mmCIF file of C-alpha atoms in Angstrom:
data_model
loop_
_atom_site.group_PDB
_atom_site.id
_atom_site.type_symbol
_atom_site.label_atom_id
_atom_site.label_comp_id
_atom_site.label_asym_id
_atom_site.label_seq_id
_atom_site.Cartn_x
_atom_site.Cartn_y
_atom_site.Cartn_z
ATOM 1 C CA UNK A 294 81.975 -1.468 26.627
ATOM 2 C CA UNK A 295 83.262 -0.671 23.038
ATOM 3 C CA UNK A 296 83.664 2.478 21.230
ATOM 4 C CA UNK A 297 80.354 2.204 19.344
ATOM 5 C CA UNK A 298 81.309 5.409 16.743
ATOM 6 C CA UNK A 299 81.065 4.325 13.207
ATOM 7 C CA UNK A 300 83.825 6.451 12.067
ATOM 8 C CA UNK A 301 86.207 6.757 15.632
ATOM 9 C CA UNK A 302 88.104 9.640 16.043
ATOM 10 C CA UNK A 303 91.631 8.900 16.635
ATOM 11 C CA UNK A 304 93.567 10.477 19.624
ATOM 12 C CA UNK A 305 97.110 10.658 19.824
ATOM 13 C CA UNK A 306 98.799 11.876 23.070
ATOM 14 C CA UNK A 307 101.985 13.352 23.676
ATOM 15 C CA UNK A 308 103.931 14.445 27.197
ATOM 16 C CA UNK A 309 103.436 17.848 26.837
ATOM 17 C CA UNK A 310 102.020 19.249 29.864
ATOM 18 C CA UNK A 311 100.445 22.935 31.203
ATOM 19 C CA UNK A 312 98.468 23.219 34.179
ATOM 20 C CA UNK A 313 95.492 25.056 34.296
ATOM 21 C CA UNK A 314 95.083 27.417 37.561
ATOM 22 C CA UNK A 315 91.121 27.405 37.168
ATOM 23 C CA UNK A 316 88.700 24.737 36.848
ATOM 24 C CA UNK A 317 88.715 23.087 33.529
ATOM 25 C CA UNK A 318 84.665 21.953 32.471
ATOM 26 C CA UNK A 319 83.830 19.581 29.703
ATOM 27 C CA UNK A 320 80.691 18.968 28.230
ATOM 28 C CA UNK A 321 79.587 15.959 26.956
ATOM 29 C CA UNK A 322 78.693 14.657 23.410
ATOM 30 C CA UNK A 323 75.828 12.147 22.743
ATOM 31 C CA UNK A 324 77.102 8.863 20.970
ATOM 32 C CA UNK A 325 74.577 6.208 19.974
ATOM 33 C CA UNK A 326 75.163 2.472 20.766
ATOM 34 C CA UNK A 327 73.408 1.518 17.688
ATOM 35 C CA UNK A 328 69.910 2.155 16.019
ATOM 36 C CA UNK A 329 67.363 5.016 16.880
ATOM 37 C CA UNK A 330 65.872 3.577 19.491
ATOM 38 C CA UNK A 331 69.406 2.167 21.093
ATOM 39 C CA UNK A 332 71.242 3.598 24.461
ATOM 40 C CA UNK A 333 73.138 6.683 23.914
ATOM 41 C CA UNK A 334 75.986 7.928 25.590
ATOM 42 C CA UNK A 335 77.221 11.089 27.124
ATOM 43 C CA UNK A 336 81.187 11.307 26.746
ATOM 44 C CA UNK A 337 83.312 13.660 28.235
ATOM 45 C CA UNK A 338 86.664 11.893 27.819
ATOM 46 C CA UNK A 339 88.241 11.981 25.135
ATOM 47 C CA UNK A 340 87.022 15.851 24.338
ATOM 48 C CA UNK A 341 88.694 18.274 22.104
ATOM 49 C CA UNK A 342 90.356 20.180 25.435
ATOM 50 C CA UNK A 343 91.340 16.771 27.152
ATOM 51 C CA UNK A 344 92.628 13.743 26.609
ATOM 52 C CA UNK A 345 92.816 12.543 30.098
ATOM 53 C CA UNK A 346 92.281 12.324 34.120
ATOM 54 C CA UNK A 347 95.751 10.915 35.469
ATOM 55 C CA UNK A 348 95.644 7.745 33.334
ATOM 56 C CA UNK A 349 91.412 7.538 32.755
ATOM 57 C CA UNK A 350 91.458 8.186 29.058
ATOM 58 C CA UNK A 351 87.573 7.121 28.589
ATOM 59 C CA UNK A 352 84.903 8.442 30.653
ATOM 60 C CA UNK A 353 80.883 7.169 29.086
ATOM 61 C CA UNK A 354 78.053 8.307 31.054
ATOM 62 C CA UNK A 355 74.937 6.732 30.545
ATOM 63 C CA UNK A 356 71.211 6.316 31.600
ATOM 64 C CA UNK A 357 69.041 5.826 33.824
ATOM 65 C CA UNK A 358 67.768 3.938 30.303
ATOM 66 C CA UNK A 359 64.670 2.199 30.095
ATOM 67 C CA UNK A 360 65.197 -1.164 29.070
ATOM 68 C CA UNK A 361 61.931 -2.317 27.469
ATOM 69 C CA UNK A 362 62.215 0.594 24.949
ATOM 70 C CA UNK A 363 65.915 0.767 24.031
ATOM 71 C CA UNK A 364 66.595 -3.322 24.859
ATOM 72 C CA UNK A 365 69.341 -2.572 26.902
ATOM 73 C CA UNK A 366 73.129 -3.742 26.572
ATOM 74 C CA UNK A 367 74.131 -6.108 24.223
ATOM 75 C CA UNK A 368 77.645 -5.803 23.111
ATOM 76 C CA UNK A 369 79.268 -8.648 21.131
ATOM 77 C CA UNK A 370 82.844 -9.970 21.779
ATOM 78 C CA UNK A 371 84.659 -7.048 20.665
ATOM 79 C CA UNK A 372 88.907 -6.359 21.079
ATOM 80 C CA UNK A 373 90.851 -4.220 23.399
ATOM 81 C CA UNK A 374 94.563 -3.319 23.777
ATOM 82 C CA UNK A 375 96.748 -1.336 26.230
ATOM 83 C CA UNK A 376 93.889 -0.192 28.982
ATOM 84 C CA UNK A 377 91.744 -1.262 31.861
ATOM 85 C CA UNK A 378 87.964 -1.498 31.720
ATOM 86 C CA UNK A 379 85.971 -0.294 34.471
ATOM 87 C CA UNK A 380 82.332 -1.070 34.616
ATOM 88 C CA UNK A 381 80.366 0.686 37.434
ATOM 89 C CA UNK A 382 76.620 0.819 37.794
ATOM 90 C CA UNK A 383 74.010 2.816 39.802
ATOM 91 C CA UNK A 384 71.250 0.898 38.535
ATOM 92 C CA UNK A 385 70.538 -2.584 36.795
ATOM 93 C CA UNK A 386 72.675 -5.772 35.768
ATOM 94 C CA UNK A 387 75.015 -6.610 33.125
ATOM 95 C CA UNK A 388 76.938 -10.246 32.329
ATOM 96 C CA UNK A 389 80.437 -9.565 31.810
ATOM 97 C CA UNK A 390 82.346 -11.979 29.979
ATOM 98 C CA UNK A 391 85.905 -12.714 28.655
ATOM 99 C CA UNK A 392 88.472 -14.709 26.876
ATOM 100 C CA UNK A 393 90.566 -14.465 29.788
ATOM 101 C CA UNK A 394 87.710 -16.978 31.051
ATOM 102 C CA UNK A 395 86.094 -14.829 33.786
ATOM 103 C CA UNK A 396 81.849 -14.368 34.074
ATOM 104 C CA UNK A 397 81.164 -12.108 36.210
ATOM 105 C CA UNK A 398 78.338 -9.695 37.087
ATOM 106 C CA UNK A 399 78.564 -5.962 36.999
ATOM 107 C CA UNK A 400 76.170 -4.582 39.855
ATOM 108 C CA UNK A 401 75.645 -0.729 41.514
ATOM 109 C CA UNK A 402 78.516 -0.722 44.120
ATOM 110 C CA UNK A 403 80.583 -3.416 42.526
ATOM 111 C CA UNK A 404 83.288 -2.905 40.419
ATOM 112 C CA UNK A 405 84.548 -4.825 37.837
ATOM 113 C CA UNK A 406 88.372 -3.818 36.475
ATOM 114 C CA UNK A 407 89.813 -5.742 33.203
ATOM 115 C CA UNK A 408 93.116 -5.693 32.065
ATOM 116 C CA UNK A 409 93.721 -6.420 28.510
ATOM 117 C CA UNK A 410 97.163 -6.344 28.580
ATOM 118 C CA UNK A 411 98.449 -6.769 24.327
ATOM 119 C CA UNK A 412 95.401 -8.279 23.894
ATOM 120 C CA UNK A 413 91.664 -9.260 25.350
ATOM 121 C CA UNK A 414 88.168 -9.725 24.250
ATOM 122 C CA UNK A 415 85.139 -9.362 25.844
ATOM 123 C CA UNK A 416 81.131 -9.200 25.781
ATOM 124 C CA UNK A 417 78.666 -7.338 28.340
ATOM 125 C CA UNK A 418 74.872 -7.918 27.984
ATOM 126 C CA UNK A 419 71.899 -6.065 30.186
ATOM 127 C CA UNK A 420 70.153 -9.308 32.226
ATOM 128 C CA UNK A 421 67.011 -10.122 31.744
ATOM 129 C CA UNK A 422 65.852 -8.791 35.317
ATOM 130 C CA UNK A 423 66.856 -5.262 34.615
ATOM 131 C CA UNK A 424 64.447 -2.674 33.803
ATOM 132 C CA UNK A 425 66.696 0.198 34.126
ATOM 133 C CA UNK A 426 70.333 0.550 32.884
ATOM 134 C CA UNK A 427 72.278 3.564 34.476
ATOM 135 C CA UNK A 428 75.788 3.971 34.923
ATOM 136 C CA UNK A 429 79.358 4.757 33.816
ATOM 137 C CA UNK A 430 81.959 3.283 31.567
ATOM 138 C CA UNK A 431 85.345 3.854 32.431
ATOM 139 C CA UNK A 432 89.100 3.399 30.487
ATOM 140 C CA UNK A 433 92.238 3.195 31.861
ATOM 141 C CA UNK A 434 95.478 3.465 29.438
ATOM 142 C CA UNK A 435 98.571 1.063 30.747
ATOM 143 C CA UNK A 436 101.667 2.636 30.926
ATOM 144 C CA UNK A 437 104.566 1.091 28.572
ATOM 145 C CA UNK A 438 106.188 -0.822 30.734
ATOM 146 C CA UNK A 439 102.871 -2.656 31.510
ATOM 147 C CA UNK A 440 101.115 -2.545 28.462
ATOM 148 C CA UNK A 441 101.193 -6.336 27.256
ATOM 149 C CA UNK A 442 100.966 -7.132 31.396
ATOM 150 C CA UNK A 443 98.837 -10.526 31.576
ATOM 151 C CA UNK A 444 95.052 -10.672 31.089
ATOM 152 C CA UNK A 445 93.227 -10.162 34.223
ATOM 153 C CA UNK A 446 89.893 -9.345 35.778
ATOM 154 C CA UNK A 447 89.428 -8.157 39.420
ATOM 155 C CA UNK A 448 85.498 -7.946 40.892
ATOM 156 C CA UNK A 449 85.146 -5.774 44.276
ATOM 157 C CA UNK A 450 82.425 -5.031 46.315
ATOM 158 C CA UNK A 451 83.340 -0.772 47.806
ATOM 159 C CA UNK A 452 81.680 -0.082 51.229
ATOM 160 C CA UNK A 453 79.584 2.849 51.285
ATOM 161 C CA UNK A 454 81.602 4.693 54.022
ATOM 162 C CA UNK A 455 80.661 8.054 56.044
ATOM 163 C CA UNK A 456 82.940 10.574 55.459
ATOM 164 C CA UNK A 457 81.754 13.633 57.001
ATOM 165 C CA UNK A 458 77.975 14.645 57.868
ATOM 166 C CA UNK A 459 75.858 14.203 54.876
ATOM 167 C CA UNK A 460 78.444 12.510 53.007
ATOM 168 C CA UNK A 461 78.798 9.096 51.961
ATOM 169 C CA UNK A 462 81.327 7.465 49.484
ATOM 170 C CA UNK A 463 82.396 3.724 47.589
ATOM 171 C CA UNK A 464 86.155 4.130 46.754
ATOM 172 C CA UNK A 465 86.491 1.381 44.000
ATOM 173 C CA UNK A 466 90.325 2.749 42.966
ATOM 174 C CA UNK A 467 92.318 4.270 44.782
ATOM 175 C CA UNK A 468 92.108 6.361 48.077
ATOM 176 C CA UNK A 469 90.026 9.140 48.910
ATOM 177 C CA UNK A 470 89.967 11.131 52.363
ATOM 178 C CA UNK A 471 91.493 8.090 53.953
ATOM 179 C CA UNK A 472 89.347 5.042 52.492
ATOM 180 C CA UNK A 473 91.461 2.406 50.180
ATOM 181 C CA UNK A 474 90.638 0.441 47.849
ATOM 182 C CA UNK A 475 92.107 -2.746 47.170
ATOM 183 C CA UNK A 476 91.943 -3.185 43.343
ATOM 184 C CA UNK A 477 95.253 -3.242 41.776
ATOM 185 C CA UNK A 478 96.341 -0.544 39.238
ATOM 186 C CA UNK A 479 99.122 0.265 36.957
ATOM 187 C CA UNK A 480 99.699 3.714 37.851
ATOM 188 C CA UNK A 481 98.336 5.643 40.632
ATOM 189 C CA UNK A 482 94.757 6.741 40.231
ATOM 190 C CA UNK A 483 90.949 7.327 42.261
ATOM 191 C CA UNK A 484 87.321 6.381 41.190
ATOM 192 C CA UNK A 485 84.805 6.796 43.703
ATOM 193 C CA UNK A 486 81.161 7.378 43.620
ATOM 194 C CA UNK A 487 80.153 10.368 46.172
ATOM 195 C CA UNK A 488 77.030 11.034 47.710
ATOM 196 C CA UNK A 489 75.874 14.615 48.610
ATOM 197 C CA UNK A 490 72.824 15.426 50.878
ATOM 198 C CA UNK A 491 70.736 18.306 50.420
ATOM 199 C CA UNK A 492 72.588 21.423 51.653
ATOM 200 C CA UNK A 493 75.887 19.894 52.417
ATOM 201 C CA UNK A 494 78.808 21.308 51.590
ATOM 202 C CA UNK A 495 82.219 19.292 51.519
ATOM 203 C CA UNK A 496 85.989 19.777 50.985
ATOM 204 C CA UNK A 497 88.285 17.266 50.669
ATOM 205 C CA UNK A 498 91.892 16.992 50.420
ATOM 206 C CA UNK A 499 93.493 15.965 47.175
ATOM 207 C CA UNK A 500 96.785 14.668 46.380
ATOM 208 C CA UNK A 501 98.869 17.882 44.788
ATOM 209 C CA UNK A 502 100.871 15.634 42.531
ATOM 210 C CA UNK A 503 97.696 14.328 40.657
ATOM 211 C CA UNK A 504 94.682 15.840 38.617
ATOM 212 C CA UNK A 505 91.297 15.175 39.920
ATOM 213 C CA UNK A 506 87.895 15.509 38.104
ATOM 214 C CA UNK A 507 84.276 15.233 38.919
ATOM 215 C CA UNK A 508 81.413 13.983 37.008
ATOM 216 C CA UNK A 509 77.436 14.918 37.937
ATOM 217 C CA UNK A 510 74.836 12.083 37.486
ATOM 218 C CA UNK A 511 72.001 13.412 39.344
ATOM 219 C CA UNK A 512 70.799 16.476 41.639
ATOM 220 C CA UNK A 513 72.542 20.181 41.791
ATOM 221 C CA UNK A 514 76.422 20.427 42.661
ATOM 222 C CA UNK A 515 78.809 23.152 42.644
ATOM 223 C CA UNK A 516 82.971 22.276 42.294
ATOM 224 C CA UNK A 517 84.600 25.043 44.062
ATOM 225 C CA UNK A 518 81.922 27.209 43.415
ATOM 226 C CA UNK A 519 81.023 26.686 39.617
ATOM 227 C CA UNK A 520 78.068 25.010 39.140
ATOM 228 C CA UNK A 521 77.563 21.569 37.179
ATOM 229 C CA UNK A 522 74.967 20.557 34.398
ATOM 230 C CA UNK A 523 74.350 16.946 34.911
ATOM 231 C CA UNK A 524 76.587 15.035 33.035
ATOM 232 C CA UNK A 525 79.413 18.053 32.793
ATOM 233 C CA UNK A 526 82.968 16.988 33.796
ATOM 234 C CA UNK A 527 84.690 19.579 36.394
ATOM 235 C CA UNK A 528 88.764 18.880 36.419
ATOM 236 C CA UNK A 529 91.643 20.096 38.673
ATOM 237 C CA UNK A 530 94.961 20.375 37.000
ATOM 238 C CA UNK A 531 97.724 19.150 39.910
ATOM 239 C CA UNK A 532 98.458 21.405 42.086
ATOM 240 C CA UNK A 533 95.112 21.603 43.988
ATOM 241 C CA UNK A 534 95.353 20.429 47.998
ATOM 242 C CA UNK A 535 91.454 20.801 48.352
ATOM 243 C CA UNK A 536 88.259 20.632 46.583
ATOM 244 C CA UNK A 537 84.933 21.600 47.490
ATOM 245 C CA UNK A 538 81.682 20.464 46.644
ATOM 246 C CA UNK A 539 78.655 21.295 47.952
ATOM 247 C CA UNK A 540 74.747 20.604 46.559
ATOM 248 C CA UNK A 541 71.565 22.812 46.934
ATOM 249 C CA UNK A 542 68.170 21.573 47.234
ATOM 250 C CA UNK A 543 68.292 17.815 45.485
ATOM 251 C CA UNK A 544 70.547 14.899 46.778
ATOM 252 C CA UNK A 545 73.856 14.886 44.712
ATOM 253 C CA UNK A 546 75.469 11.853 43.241
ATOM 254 C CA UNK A 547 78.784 12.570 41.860
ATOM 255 C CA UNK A 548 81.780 10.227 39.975
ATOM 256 C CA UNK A 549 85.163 11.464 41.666
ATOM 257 C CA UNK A 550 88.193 10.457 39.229
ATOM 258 C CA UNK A 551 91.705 11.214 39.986
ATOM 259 C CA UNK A 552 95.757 10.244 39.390
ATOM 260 C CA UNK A 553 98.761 10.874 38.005
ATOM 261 C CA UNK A 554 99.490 12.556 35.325
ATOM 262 C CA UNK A 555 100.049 10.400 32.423
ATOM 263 C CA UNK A 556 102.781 11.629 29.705
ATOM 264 C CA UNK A 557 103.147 8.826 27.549
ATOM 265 C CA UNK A 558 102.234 9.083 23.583
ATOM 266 C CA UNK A 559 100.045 7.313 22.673
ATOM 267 C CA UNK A 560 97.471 6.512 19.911
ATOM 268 C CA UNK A 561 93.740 5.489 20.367
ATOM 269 C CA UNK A 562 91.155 4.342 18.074
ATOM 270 C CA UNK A 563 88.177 2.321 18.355
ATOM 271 C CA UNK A 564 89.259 0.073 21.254
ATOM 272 C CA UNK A 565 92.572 -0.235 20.895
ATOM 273 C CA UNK A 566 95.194 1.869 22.838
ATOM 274 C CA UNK A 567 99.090 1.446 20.760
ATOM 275 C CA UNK A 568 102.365 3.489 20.318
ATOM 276 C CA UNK A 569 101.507 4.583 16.540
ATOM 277 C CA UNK A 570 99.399 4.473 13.883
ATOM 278 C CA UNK A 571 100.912 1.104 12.506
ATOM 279 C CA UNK A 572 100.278 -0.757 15.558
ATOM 280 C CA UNK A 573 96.669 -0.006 15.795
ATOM 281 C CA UNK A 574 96.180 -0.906 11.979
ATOM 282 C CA UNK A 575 98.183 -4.098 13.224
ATOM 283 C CA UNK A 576 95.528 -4.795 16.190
ATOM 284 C CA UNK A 577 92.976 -3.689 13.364
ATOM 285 C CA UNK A 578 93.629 -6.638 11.215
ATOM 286 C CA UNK A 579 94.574 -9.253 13.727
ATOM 287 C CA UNK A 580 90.989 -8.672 15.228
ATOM 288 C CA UNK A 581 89.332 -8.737 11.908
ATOM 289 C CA UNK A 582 91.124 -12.183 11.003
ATOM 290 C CA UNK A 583 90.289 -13.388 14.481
ATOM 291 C CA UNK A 584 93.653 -14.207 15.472
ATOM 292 C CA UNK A 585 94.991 -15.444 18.608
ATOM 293 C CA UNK A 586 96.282 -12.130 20.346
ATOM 294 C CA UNK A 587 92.689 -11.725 21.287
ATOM 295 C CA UNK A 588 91.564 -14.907 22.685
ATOM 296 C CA UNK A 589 88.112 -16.585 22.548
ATOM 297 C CA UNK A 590 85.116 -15.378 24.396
ATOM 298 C CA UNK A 591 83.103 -18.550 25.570
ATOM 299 C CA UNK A 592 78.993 -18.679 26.313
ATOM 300 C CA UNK A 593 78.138 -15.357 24.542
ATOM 301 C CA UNK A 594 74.430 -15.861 22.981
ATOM 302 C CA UNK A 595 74.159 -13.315 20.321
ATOM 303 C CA UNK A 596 70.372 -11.842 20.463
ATOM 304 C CA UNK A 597 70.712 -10.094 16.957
ATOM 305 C CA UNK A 598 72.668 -12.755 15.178
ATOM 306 C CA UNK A 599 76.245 -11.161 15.386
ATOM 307 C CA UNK A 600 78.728 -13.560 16.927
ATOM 308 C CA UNK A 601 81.606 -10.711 17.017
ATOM 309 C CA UNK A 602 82.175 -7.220 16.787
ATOM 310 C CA UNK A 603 84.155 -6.533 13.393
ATOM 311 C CA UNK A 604 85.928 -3.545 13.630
ATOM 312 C CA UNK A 605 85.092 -0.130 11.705
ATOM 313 C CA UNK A 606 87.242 0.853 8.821
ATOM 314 C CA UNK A 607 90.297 2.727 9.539
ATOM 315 C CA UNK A 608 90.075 6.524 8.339
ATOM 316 C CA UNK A 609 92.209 7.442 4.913
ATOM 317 C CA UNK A 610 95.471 8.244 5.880
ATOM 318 C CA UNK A 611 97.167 7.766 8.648
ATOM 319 C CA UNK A 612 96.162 8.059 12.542
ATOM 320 C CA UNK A 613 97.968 11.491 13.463
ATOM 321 C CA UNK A 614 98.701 13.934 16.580
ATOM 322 C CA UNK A 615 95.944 16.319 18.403
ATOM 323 C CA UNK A 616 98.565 16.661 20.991
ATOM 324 C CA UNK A 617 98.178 15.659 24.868
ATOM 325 C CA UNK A 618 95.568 17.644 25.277
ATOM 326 C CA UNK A 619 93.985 20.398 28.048
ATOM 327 C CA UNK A 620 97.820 20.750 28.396
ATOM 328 C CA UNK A 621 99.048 23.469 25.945
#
């Protein structure tokens, strides 16, 4: 999915680092995808305390969206650099495709994981069966050494596995209380969909070396005791060996994320991840003169006439420092 802000707000990351003893929780801000009657949004990642889970720099919640009144997903070819996509659904269909040549569809328990390496394009439209689009969109920034890695695109199917009474979980990254997932990463990290019922309380181990965060789509949920509004963001700076979660009266569905920290600077606007504000205007303009870097996205139909996605204007000056942020 693209950054769909007319005027992005840049981020720019540095290594400094601070844990937080207690439990960090962000609330989300509504973005629109487009007009007034378009899908909106909830982001919690990037927020002005935060800049990321281990390496998961961009965490979009949206839905459950009725179709027939907002029309759904339709996202023209549009750019990335420098980060993973990860498209994971609880309800509907969307047609992924990229210039990397894959065509895949994004269904609930599949997961579908793009690398752009130094340079990808892609397009992801609702189908016409779907009704109801609910789900989460998910970024993951590549670490230097990997950052103009080959383009790629990996599709898995996660099990829903038992893992205690009352719980039930799809690891699609990563490894949670003993369940792996195959998809390759570039740094360690977890994403995994948990489900709570009624009255069940749960602790899991966590890896001590990584943060962890959790995201509530839908009943009541408490993270170590604080309660969650749905679509609120609980995180774990390292140094946590357990969490626990545990849901009152309603079934609980809840995103687990999780990973190393990253410490890497880093700049990120619209969707492109570089090292400083001159490589982003760089990606900026080679997308806007449709250059090669990006690649050709074949058997898009536009429904509203646009072919591409041009990029927004860059903001006056140039791209500067909030810091790494949630870690002063």
């Amino acid at each position: 999915m693209s950054n769909p802000e007319r005027d992005p707000e840049p981020v720019r990351c540095t290594g400094e680092h601070e844990h937080h003893d207690t439990l960090v929780v962000l609330s989300p801000r509504e973005v629109p995808l487009g007009g007034p009657r378009a899908m909106t949004v909830r982001r919690t990642i990037p927020h002005r305390e935060r800049s990321f889970i281990g390496a998961w720099c961009f965490v979009d919640h949206y839905g459950p969206d009725d179709v027939a009144r907002t029309g759904g997903m339709d996202v023209a070819p549009h750019p990335h650099t420098g980060l993973q996509t990860v498209s994971w659904l609880f309800e509907g269909e969307i047609e992924h495709r990229d210039s990397a040549g894959y065509h895949a569809m994004v269904r609930p328990g599949e997961v579908n994981l793009m690398t752009s390496g130094g340079g990808i394009a892609h397009s992801e439209v609702s189908t016409a069966s779907t009704t109801t689009l609910h789900g989460v969109q998910l970024w993951v920034v590549l670490p230097e050494a990997d950052r103009d890695a080959p383009r790629a695109f990996e599709h898995y199917a996660a099990p829903a596995v038992e893992m205690a009474d009352g719980v039930r979980a799809r690891v699609f990254v990563g490894e949670l209380a003993g369940e792996r997932s195959p998809v390759d990463t570039f740094t360690p990290l977890l994403g995994a969909e948990v489900h709570l019922a009624p009255h069940t309380e749960w602790t899991v181990a966590l890896d001590p070396d990584h943060e962890h965060g959790v995201l509530l789509d839908v009943g009541e949920l408490s993270v170590d005791g604080r309660a969650l509004d749905r679509g609120e963001l609980a995180i774990r700076d390292c140094g946590a060996r357990t969490m626990t979660l545990r849901s009152a009266d309603e079934p609980v569905r809840a995103m687990v994320l999780g990973g190393a920290p990253y410490d890497e600077e880093i700049v990120m606007w619209w969707n492109f991840i570089g090292r400083d504000h001159d490589e982003v205007a760089r990606y900026r303009e080679e997308w806007q003169a449709r250059s090669d870097r990006f690649g050709t996205v074949d058997g898009y139909e536009p429904r509203h006439g646009r072919e591409w996605l041009p990029a927004p204007e860059l903001p006056g000056g140039r791209l500067r420092s909030r810091g790494r942020l949630g870690r002063r």
